[in-house]
Tab-separated table of C-alpha atoms and ligand atoms in Angstrom:
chain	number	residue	atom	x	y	z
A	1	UNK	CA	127.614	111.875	-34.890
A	2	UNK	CA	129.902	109.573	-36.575
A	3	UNK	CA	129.584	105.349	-37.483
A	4	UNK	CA	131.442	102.963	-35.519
A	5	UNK	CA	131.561	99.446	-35.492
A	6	UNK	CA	129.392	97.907	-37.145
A	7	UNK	CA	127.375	95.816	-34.354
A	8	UNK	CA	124.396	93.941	-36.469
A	9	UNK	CA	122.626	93.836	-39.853
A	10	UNK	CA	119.391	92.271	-39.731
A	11	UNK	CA	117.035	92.230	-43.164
A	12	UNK	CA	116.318	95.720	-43.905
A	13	UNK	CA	118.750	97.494	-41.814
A	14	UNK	CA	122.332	97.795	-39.982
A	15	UNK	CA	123.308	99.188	-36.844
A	16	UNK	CA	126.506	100.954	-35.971
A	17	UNK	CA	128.043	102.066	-32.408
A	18	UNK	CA	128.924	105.712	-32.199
A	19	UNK	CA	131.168	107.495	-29.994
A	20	UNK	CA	128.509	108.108	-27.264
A	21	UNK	CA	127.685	104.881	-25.590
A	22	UNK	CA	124.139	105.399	-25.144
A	23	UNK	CA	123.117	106.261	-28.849
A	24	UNK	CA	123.433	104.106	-32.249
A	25	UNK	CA	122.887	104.611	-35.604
A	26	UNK	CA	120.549	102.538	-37.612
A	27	UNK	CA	120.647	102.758	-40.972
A	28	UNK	CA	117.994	101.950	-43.452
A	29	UNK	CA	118.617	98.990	-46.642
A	30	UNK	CA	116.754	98.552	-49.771
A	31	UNK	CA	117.059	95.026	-48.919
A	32	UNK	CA	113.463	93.369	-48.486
A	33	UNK	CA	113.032	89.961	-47.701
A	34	UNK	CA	109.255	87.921	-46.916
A	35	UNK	CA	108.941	84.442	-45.696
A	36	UNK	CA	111.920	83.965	-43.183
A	37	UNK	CA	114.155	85.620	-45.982
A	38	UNK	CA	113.042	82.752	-48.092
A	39	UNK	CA	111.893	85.724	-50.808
A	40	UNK	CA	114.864	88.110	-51.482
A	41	UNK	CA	114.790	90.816	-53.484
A	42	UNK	CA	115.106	95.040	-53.502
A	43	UNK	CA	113.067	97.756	-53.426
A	44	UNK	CA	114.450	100.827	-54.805
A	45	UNK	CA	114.694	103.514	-52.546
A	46	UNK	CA	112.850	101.596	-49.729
A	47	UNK	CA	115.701	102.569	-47.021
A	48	UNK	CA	115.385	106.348	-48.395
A	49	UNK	CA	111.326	106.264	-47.755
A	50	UNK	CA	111.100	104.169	-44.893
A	51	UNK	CA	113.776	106.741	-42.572
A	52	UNK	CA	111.846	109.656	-43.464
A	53	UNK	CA	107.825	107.980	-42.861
A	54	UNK	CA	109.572	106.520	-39.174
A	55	UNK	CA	110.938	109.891	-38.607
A	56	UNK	CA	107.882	111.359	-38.952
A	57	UNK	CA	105.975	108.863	-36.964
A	58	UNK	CA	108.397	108.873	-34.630
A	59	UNK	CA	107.724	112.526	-34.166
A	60	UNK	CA	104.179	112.233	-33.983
A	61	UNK	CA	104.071	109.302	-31.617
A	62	UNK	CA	106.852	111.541	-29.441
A	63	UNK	CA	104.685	114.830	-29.788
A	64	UNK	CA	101.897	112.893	-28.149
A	65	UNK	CA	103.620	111.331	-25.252
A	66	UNK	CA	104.664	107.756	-26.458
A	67	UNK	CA	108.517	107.163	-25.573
A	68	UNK	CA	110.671	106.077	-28.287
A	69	UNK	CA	114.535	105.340	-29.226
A	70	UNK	CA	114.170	108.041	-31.588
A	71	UNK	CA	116.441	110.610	-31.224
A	72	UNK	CA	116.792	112.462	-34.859
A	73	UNK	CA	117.410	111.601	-38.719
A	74	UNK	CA	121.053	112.275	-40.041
A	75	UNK	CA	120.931	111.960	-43.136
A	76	UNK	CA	118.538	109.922	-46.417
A	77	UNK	CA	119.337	106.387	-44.993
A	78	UNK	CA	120.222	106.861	-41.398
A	79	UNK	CA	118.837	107.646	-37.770
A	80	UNK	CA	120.215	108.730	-34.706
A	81	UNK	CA	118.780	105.797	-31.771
A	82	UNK	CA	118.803	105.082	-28.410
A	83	UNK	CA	120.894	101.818	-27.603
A	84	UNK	CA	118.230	99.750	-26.466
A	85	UNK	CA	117.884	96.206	-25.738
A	86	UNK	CA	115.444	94.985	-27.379
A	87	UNK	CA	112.869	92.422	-26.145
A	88	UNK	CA	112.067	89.554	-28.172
A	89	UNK	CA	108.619	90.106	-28.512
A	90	UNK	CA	107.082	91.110	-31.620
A	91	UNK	CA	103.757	92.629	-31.083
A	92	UNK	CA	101.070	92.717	-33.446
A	93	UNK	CA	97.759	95.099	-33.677
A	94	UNK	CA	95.455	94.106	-36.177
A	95	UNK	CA	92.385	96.560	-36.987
A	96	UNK	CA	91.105	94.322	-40.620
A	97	UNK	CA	91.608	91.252	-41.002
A	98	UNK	CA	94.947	90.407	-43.573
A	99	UNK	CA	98.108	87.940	-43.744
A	100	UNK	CA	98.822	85.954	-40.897
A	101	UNK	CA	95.348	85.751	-39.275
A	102	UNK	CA	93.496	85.344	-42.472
A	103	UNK	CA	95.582	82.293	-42.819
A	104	UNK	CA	95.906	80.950	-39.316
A	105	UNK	CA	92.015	81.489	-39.024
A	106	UNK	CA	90.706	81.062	-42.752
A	107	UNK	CA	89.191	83.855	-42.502
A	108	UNK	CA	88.565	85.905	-45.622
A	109	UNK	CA	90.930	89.339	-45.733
A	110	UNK	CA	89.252	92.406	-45.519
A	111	UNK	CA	87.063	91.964	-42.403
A	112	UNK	CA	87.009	94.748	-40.026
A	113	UNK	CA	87.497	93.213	-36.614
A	114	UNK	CA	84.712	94.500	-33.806
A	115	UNK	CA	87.625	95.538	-31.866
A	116	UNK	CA	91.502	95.571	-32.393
A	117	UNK	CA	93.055	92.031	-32.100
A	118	UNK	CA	96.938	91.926	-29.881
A	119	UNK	CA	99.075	89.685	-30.462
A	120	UNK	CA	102.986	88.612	-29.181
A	121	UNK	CA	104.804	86.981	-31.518
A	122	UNK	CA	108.243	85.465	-30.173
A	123	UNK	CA	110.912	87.052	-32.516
A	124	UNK	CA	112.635	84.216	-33.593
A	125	UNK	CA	113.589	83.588	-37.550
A	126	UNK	CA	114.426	79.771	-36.865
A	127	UNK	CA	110.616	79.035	-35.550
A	128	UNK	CA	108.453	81.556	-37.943
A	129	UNK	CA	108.027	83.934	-34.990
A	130	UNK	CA	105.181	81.820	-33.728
A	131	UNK	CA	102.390	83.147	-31.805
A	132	UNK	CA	102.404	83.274	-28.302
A	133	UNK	CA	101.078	85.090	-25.246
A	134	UNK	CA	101.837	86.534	-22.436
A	135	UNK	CA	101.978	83.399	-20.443
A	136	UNK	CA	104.521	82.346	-22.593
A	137	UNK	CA	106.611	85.437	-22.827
A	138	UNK	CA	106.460	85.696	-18.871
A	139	UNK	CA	107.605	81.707	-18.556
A	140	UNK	CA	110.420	82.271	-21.582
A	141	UNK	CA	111.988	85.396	-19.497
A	142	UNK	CA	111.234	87.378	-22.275
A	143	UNK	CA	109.835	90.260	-20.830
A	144	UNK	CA	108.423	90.055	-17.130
A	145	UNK	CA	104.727	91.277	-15.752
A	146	UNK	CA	105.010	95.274	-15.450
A	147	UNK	CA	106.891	95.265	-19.118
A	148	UNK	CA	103.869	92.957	-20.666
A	149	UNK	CA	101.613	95.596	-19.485
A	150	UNK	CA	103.104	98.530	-19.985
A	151	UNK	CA	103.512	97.114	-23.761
A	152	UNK	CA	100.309	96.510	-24.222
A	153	UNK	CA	98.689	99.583	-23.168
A	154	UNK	CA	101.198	101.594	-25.395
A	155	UNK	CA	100.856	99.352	-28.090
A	156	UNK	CA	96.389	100.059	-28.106
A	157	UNK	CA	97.455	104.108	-27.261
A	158	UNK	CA	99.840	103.927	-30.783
A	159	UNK	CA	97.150	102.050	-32.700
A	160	UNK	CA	95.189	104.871	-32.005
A	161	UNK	CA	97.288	107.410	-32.657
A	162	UNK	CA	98.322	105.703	-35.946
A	163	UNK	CA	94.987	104.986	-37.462
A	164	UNK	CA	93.505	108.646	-36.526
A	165	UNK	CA	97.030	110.285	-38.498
A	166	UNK	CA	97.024	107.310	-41.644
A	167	UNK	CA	93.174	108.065	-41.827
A	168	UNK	CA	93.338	112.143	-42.137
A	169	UNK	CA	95.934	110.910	-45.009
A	170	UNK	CA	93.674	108.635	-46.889
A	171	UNK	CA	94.919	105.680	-45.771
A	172	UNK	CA	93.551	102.579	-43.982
A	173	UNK	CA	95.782	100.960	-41.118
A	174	UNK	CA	94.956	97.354	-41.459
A	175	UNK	CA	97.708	96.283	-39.189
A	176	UNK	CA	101.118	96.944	-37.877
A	177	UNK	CA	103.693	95.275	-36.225
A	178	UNK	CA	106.061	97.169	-33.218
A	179	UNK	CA	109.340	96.458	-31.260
A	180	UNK	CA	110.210	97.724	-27.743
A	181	UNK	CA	113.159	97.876	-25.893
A	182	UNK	CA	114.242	98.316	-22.573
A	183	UNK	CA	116.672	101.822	-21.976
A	184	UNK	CA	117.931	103.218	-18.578
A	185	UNK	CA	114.953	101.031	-16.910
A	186	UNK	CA	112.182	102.146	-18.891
A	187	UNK	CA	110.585	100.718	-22.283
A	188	UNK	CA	110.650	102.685	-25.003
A	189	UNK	CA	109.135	101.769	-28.628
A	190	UNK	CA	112.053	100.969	-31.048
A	191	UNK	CA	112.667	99.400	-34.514
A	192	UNK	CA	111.134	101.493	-37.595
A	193	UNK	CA	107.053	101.977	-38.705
A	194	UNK	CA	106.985	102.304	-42.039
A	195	UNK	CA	105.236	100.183	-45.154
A	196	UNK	CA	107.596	97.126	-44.088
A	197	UNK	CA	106.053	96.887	-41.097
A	198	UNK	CA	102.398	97.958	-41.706
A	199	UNK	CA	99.632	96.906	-43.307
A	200	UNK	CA	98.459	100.237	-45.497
A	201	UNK	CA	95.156	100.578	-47.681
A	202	UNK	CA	93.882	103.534	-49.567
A	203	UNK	CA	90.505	104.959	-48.200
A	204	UNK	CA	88.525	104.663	-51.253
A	205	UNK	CA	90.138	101.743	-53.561
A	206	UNK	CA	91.689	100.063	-50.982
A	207	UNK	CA	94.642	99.548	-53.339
A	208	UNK	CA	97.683	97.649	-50.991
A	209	UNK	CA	100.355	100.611	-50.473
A	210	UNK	CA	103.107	98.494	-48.299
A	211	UNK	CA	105.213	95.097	-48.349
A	212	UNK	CA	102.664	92.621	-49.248
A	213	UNK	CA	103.154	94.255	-53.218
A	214	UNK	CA	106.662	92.902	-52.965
A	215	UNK	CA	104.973	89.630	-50.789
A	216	UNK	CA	102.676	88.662	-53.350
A	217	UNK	CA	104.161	90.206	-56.378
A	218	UNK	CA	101.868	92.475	-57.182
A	219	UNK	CA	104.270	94.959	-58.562
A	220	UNK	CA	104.210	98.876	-58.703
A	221	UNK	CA	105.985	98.611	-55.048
A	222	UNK	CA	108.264	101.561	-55.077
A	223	UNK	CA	104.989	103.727	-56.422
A	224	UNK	CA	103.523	102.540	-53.318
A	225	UNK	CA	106.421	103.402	-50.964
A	226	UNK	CA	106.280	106.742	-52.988
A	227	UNK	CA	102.750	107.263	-52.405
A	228	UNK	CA	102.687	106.452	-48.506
A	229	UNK	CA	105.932	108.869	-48.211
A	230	UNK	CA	103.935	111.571	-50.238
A	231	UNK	CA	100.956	110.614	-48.120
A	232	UNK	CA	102.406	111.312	-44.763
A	233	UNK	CA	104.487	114.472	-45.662
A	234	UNK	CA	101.265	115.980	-47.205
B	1	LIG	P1	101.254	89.033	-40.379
B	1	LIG	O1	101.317	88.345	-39.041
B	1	LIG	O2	99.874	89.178	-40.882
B	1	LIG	O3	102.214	88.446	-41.363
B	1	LIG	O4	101.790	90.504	-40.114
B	1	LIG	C1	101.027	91.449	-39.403
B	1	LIG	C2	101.632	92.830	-39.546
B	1	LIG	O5	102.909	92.875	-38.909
B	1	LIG	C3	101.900	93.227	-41.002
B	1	LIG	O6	101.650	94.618	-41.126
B	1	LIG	C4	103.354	92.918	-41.232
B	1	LIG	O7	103.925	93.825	-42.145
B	1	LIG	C5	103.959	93.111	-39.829
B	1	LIG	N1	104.982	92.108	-39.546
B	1	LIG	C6	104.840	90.933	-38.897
B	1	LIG	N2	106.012	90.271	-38.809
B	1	LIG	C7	106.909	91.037	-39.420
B	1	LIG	C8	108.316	90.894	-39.671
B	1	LIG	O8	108.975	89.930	-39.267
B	1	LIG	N3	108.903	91.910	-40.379
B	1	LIG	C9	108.204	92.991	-40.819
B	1	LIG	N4	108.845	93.925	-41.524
B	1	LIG	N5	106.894	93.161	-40.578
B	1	LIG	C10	106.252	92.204	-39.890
């Protein structure tokens, strides 16, 4: 499967066209960006690392029954996709509490919540992707009653899945962000899981393994991209 045109590039990764209409590539930057791209900067190797830890999570999520725009990995930096649409919605599941909800709640980081907190966040650069909820997504058109739900149970079913496959690998899901999008009628789960887009502890120092190292420059980030990759191959 070859590149086409070019048809986006977003902060840590392009898409292409291909010659079948119903598939696209994405591939995979080193790019990394916090804060509404205010913070620029690269992480060696990132696009490399995060490919292969979504293509294996893809596969796991897949092997257990979740739907995704998955399709394969082609090479280091790029994956075979589904052309979804995706819906504007980015969902967050939260298991500790870290980043955005320490802050909008001053609540200390490191709390383990008595159950896992959902959240929609409208995926908009221009406002912060604010926090809204499903009222809100229904009344903005962005996704319409059956979608919501069907989100949000598959969204609780990953969590699970993910935090049973990080733990047997020594590592702590704090929380994770996820993107759907809509294919042939049906929702699948799309965009990439890897350390960009989760929150990652270790088990017993509870050392930060993902983006916030490059957030809050705390260095040693493409060890920790290393170690995650390591991690989930092991
Ligand atoms: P928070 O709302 O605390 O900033 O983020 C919660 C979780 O979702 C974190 O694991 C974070 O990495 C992920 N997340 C939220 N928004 C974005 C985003 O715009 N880009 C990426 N890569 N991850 C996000």
């Amino acid at each position: 499967m070859e590149k086409r045109k070019q048809i986006y590039e977003g902060k840590a990764k392009k898409v292409y066209e291909t010659d079948d209409p119903d598939l696209f590539i994405q591939e995979f930057k080193d790019d990394a960006t916090a804060f509404d791209a205010k913070k620029r900067g690269t992480i060696q190797q990132k696009g490399v690392v995060n490919n292969k830890i979504s293509n294996i999570l893809f596969n796991m999520l897949e092997s257990k029954g979740i739907k995704t725009h998955f399709v394969k990995q082609l090479d280091e930096r790029n994956m075979l996709i589904k052309k979804v649409e995706i819906v504007p919605l980015e969902v967050t599941i939260r298991n500790i509490v870290a980043g955005g909800m320490a802050k909008l709640l001053a609540l200390e980081e490191g709390i383990t919540l008595g159950e896992p907190v959902f959240e929609y966040h409208y995926k908009k650069d221009s406002l912060h992707d604010p926090l809204i909820n499903d009222y809100h997504a229904r009344a903005l058109k962005l996704a319409n009653q059956e979608e919501l739900e069907f989100i949000e149970k598959t969204s609780f079913i990953i969590n699970d899945l993910l935090k049973s496959f990080f733990d047997k690998k020594g590592l702590i899901l704090v929380d994770f962000k996820l993107e759907f999008g809509r294919y042939k009628g049906k929702i699948l789960l799309a965009d990439e899981i890897s350390p960009d887009t989760c929150r990652l502890w270790d088990k017993e120092t509870r050392k930060k393994l993902d983006k916030d190292r490059f957030r809050r420059d705390l260095g040693g980030i493409e060890d920790a991209y290393q170690e995650v990759l390591r991690r989930v191959t092991g």
